[in-house]
Every structure is written in structure tokens, then in C-alpha cells.
Short mmCIF file of C-alpha atoms in Angstrom, two decimals:
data_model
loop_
_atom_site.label_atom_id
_atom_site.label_comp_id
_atom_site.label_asym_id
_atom_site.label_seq_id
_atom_site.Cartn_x
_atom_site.Cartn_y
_atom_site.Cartn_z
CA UNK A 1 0.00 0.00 0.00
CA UNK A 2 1.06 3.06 -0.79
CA UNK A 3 0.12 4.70 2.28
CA UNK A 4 2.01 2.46 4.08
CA UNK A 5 5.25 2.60 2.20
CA UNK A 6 5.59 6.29 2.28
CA UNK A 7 5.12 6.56 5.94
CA UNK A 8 7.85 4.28 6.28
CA UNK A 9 9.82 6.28 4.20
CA UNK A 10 8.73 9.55 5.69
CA UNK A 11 9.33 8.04 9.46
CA UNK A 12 13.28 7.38 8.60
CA UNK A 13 15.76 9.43 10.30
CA UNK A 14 18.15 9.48 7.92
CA UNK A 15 20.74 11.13 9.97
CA UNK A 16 20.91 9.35 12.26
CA UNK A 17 21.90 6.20 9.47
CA UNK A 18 24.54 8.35 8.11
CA UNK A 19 26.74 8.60 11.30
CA UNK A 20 29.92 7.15 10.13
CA UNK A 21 32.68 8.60 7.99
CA UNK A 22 32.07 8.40 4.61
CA UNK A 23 27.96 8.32 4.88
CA UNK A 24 25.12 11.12 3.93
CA UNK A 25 21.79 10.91 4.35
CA UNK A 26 19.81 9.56 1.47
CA UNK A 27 17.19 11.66 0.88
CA UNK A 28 16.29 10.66 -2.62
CA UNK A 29 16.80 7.66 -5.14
CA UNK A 30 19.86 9.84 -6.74
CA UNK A 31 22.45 11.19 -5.17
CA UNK A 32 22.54 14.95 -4.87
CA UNK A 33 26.22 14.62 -6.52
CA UNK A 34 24.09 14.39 -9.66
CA UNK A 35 23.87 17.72 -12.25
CA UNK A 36 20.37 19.07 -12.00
CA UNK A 37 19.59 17.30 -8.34
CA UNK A 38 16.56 19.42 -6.59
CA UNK A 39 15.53 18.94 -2.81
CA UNK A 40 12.09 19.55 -4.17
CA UNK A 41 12.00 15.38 -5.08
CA UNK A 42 13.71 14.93 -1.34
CA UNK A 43 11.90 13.01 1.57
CA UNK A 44 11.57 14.97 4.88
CA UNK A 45 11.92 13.52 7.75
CA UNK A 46 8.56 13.79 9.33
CA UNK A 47 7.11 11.43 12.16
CA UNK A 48 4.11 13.82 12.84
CA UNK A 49 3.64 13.73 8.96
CA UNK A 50 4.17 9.88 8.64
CA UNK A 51 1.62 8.90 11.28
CA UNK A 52 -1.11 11.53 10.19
CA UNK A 53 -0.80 9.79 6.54
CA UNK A 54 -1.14 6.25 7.95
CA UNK A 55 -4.34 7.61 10.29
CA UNK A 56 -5.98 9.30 6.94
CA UNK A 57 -5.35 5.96 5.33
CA UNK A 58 -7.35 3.85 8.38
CA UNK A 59 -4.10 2.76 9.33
CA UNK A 60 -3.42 4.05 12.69
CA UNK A 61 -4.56 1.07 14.48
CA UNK A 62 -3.48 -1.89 12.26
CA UNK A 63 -0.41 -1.17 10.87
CA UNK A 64 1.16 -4.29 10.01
CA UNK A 65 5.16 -5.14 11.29
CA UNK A 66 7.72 -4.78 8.75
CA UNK A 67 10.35 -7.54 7.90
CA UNK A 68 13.62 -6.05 5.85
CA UNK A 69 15.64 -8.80 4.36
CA UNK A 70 19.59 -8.57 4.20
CA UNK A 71 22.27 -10.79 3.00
CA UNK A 72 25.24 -8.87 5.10
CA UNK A 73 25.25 -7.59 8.74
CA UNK A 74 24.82 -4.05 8.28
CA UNK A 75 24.57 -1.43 11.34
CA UNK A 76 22.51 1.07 9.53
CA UNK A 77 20.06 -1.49 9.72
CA UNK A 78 20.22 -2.00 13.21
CA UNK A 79 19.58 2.05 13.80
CA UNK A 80 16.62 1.45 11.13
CA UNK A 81 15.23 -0.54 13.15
CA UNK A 82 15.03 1.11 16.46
CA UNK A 83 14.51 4.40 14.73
CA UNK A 84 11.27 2.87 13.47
CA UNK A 85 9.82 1.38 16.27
CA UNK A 86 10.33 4.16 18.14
CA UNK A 87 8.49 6.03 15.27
CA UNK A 88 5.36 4.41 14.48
CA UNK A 89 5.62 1.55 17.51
CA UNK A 90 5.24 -1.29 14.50
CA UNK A 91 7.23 -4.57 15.02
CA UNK A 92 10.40 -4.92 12.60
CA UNK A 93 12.86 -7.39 12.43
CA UNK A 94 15.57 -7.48 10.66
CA UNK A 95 16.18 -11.34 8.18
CA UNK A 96 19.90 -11.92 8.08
CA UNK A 97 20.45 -14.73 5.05
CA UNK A 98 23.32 -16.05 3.73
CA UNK A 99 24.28 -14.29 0.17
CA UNK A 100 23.10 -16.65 -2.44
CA UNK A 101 19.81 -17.26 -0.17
CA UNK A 102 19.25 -13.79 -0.14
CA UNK A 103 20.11 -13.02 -3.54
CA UNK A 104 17.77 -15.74 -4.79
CA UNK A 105 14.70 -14.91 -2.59
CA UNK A 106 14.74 -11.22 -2.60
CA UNK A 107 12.01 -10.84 -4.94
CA UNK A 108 9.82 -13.95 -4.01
CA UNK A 109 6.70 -13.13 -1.40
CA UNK A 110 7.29 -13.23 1.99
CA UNK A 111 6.03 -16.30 3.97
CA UNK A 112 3.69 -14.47 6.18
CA UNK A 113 1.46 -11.63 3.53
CA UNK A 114 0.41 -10.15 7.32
CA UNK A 115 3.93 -8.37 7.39
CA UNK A 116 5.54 -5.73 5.46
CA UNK A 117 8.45 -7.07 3.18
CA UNK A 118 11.57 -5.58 2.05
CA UNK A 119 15.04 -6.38 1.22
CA UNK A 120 17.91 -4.40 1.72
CA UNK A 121 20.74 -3.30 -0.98
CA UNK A 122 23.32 -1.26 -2.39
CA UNK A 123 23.64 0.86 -5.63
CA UNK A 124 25.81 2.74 -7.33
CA UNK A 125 26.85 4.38 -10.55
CA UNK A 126 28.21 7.52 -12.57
CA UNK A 127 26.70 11.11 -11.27
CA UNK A 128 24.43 11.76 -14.36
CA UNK A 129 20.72 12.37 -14.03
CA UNK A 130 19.72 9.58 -17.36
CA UNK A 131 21.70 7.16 -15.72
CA UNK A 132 19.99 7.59 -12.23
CA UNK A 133 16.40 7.62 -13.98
CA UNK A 134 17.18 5.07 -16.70
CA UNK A 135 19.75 2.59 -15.32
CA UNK A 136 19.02 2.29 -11.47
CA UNK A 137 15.49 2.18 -10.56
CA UNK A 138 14.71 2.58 -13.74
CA UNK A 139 11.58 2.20 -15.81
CA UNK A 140 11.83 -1.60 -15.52
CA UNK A 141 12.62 -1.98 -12.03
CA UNK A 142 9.60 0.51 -11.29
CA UNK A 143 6.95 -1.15 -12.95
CA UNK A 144 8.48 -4.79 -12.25
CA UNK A 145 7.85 -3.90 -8.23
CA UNK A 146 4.53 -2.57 -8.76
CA UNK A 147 2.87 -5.22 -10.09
CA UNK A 148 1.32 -8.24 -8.46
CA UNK A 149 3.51 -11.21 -8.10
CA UNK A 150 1.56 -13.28 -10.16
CA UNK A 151 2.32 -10.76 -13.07
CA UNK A 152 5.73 -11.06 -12.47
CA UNK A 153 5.92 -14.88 -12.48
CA UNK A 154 4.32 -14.48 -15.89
CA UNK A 155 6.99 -11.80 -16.69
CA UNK A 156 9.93 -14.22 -15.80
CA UNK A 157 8.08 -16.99 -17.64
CA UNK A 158 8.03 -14.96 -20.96
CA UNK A 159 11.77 -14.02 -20.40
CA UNK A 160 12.81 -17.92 -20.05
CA UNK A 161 10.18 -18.69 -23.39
CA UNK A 162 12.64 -20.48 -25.89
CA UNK A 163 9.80 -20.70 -28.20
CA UNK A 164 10.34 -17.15 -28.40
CA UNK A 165 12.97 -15.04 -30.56
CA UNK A 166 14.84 -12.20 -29.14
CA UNK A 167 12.38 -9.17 -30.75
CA UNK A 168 9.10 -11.58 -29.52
CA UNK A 169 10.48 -11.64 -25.67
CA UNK A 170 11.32 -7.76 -25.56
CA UNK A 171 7.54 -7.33 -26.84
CA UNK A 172 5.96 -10.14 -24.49
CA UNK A 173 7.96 -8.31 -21.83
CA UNK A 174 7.10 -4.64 -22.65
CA UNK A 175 3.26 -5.85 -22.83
CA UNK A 176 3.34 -7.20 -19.15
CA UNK A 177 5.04 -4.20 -17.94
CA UNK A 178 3.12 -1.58 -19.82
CA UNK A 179 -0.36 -3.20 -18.51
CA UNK A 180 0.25 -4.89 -15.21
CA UNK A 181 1.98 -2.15 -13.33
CA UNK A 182 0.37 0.75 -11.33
CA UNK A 183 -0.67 3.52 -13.45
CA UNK A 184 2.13 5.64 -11.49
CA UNK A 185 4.90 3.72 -12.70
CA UNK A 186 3.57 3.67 -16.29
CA UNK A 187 3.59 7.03 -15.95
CA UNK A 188 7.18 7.38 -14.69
CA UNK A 189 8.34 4.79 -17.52
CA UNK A 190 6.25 7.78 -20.17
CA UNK A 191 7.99 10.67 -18.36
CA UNK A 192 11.71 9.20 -18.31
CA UNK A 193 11.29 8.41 -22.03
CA UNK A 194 9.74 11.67 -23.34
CA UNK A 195 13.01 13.28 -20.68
CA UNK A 196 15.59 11.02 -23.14
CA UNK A 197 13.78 12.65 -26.19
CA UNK A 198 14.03 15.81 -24.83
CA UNK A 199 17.29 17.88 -26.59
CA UNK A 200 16.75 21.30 -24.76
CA UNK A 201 18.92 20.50 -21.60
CA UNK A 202 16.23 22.83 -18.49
CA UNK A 203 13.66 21.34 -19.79
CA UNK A 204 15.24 17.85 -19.75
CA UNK A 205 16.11 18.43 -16.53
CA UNK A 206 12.41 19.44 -15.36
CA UNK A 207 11.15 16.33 -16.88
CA UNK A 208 13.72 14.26 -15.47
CA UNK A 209 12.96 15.54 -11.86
CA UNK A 210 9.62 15.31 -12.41
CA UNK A 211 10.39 11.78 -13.32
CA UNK A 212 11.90 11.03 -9.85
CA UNK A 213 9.28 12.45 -8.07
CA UNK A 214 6.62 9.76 -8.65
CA UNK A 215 9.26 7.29 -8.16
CA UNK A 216 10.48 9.23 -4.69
CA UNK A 217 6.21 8.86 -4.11
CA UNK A 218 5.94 5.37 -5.07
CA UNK A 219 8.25 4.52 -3.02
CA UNK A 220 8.86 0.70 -3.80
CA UNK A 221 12.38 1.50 -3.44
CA UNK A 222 12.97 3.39 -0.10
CA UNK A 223 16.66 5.39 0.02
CA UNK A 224 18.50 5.14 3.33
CA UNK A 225 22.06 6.99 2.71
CA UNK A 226 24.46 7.55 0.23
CA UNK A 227 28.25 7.04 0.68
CA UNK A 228 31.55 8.05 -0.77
CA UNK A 229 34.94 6.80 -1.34
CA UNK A 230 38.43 8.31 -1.72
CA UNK A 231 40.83 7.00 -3.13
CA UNK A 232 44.79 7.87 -2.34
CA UNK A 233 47.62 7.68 -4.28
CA UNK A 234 51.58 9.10 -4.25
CA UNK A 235 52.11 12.30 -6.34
CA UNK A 236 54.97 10.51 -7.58
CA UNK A 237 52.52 8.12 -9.37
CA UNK A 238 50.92 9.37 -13.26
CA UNK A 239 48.22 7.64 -15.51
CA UNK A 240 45.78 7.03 -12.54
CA UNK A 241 42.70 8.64 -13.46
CA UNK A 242 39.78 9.22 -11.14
CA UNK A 243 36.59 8.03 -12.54
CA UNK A 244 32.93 8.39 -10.58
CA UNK A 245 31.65 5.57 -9.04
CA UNK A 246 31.26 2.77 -9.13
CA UNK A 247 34.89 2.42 -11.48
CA UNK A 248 36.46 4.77 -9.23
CA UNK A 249 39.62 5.35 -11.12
CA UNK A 250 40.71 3.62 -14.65
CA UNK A 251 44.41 3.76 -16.24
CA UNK A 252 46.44 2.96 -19.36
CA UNK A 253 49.53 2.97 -19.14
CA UNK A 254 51.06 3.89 -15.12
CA UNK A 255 54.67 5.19 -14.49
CA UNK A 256 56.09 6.11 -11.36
CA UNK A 257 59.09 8.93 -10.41
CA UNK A 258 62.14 8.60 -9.04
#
């Protein structure tokens, strides 16, 4: 439920999750390293806000406990955890699995439907705005976590079709997607698309946030921090060039001074 999600999101305290070196608060689903970032697509931190949402929605009451899946012991999560109890007073535990378990039940329903589900993860890639809206939680990944698992057990189904050639799967695929997600995330696959088109760079960049605003309000995918790295190397070393994440730095040919 929407309702539901974006309380969650709203009740974070994300500065409290950024308290070691190196960490930010995540306040949106692109870092504001990006060209053309706004705080207008940012999530406030807002308990008052959060539980006045969840009472409008019937909610107040019978909010179910939420369940956040991990494949790595991460302390952030630990400070999620108490920072949301202490929030909204739900019950939320915290699924350590081991790697390949988690990576291969991440997307499959939780056991128990009574509880919220979600699984935790990392991301990362070069500070542009298309490939924050296109490549990582992108149109795809949008509309694949909006729809109804049964959708997306026929999605994976026409992916894995070998009776099908390569142009028949994309169109199988973009047919499930295009009528089994949410209207919202339609709508944020149109946007992103008509920003890509777009050749006058403002405007682009409007599009593009507005983009990232229904996907900020969607909020299938629920940002927690952001993080940095740094990378150090002798001034007696040349050829090492610094490259944004997630390469960090990329060289040819390397010589070193006497």
C-alpha cells in the first residue's frame, strides 16, 4: 500500500543512518552529486507527517510489522530498526540470510502476507541524471515492483520462453510491464522516455525531476544513505585517473618517479 510505504519512508531518520565517515543521508533515489539534483523530489523527515498519513489511510490502528531482508550484517540497519519502532511503535525485524539465499529470494513473497516485506541493498553508478532515472530504478525496475507477483511470475516466464525469438520476448515483456503495473509507474516509464527525447537540456532536466518524483512517491524503493569513497595515491605516481563511481579510477599505461 502506498500509504504504508511512504510513511515508512517519511518516518526514517536518515541522519541518524549516516553517522559514520564516509555516509550522507539519502534523501532521494539519486544522489545529490548528480547535475540538475533538486531537494524539491527529497523526503523529509517527518514522524508527525508519517503517522497523520497512515491515520488518513485507516491505518493508525493496524499497521502491520515490517520484515527487511539482508544478505550482510549491516549497522545502519540495526539504527533502522530502532529508529522505526520508536516512530510508528510497529514490530520490525531485521532477516539476516546467507548471500546466495538472499540473492535468490529477494524478490519472491514473503512467507507471512500479514507483514511488510523488504530487502535491503546497495547501488551505485556515474553522477548523471539519465543514468539515475534510466539505469538504477529505472523504468523496468519501477513497474516490475509494482505489479502483483503473479504478473511477475508471468513476466519471468516470458523471459525464459525459448519458443520465443529475441524481438518476440522484448515485446511479451514490454506488454506485461506496460499493462500490469500501477498507473504511477507507467507514468514514470512515459515521463523518463519523453526526458531522453528531450534535446533542450532545463527542460530535460524538469522532466527528469519530475520523473523522480513519482518514483520518490511510489516509493517501492525506499533510500536510506548515500556514501563516498576516496581514493589515495603518491604524487609521484601518473596515468591514474579518477573516474565516478562505481569504477572509481581507470588507467592505461602507469609510471612512477624517481
Amino acid at each position: 500500500d502506498v500509504y504504508k510505504r511512504q510513511a515508512l519512508s517519511m518516518a526514517i531518520d536518515r541522519e541518524a543512518l549516516a553517522n559514520s565517515p564516509g555516509l550522507q543521508p539519502g534523501l532521494t533515489l539519486m544522489p545529490d552529486s548528480v547535475p540538475g539534483w533538486s531537494e524539491e523530489i527529497a523526503v523529509a523527515y517527518d514522524v508527525d507527517g508519517a503517522r497523520a498519513l497512515l491515520q488518513e489511510a485507516g491505518y493508525e490502528d493496524n499497521l502491520p510489522g515490517l520484515r527487511i531482508q539482508a544478505g550482510v550484517e549491516e549497522p545502519m540497519l540495526e539504527i533502522l530498526r530502532e529508529g522505526l519502532i520508536d516512530a510508528l511503535g510497529i514490530e520490525v525485524s531485521i532477516d539476516i540470510l546467507e548471500a546466495g539465499v538472499h540473492a535468490d529470494t529477494r524478490w519472491q513473497p514473503h512467507d507471512d502476507p500479514s507483514v511488510m516485506s523488504f530487502y535491503y541493498g546497495s547501488f551505485a553508478g556515474i553522477s548523471t541524471m539519465p543514468n539515475w532515472i534510466f539505469n538504477i530504478f529505472g523504468a523496468d525496475h519501477v513497474r516490475q515492483f509494482s505489479m502483483p507477483h503473479e504478473a511477475w511470475a508471468e513476466l519471468q516466464d516470458a523471459q525464459t520462453d525459448e519458443s520465443l525469438d529475441g524481438a518476440q520476448v522484448a515485446a511479451k515483456v514490454e506488454e506485461i510491464l506496460s499493462t500490469r503495473s500501477v498507473p504511477e509507474a507507467q507514468e514514470y516509464a512515459r515521463l523518463a522516455k519523453d526526458a531522453g527525447a528531450t534535446l533542450e537540456e532545463e527542460e530535460r532536466t524538469k522532466k527528469f525531476l519530475e520523473a523522480a518524483k513519482i518514483r520518490e512517491e511510489l516509493a517501492y524503493t525506499i533510500p536510506l544513505a548515500w556514501g563516498s569513497q576516496m581514493w589515495l595515491t603518491s604524487d609521484r605516481v601518473s596515468g591514474l585517473q579518477g573516474r565516478s563511481s562505481p569504477e572509481g579510477y581507470y588507467f592505461k599505461t602507469l609510471t612512477v618517479s624517481e
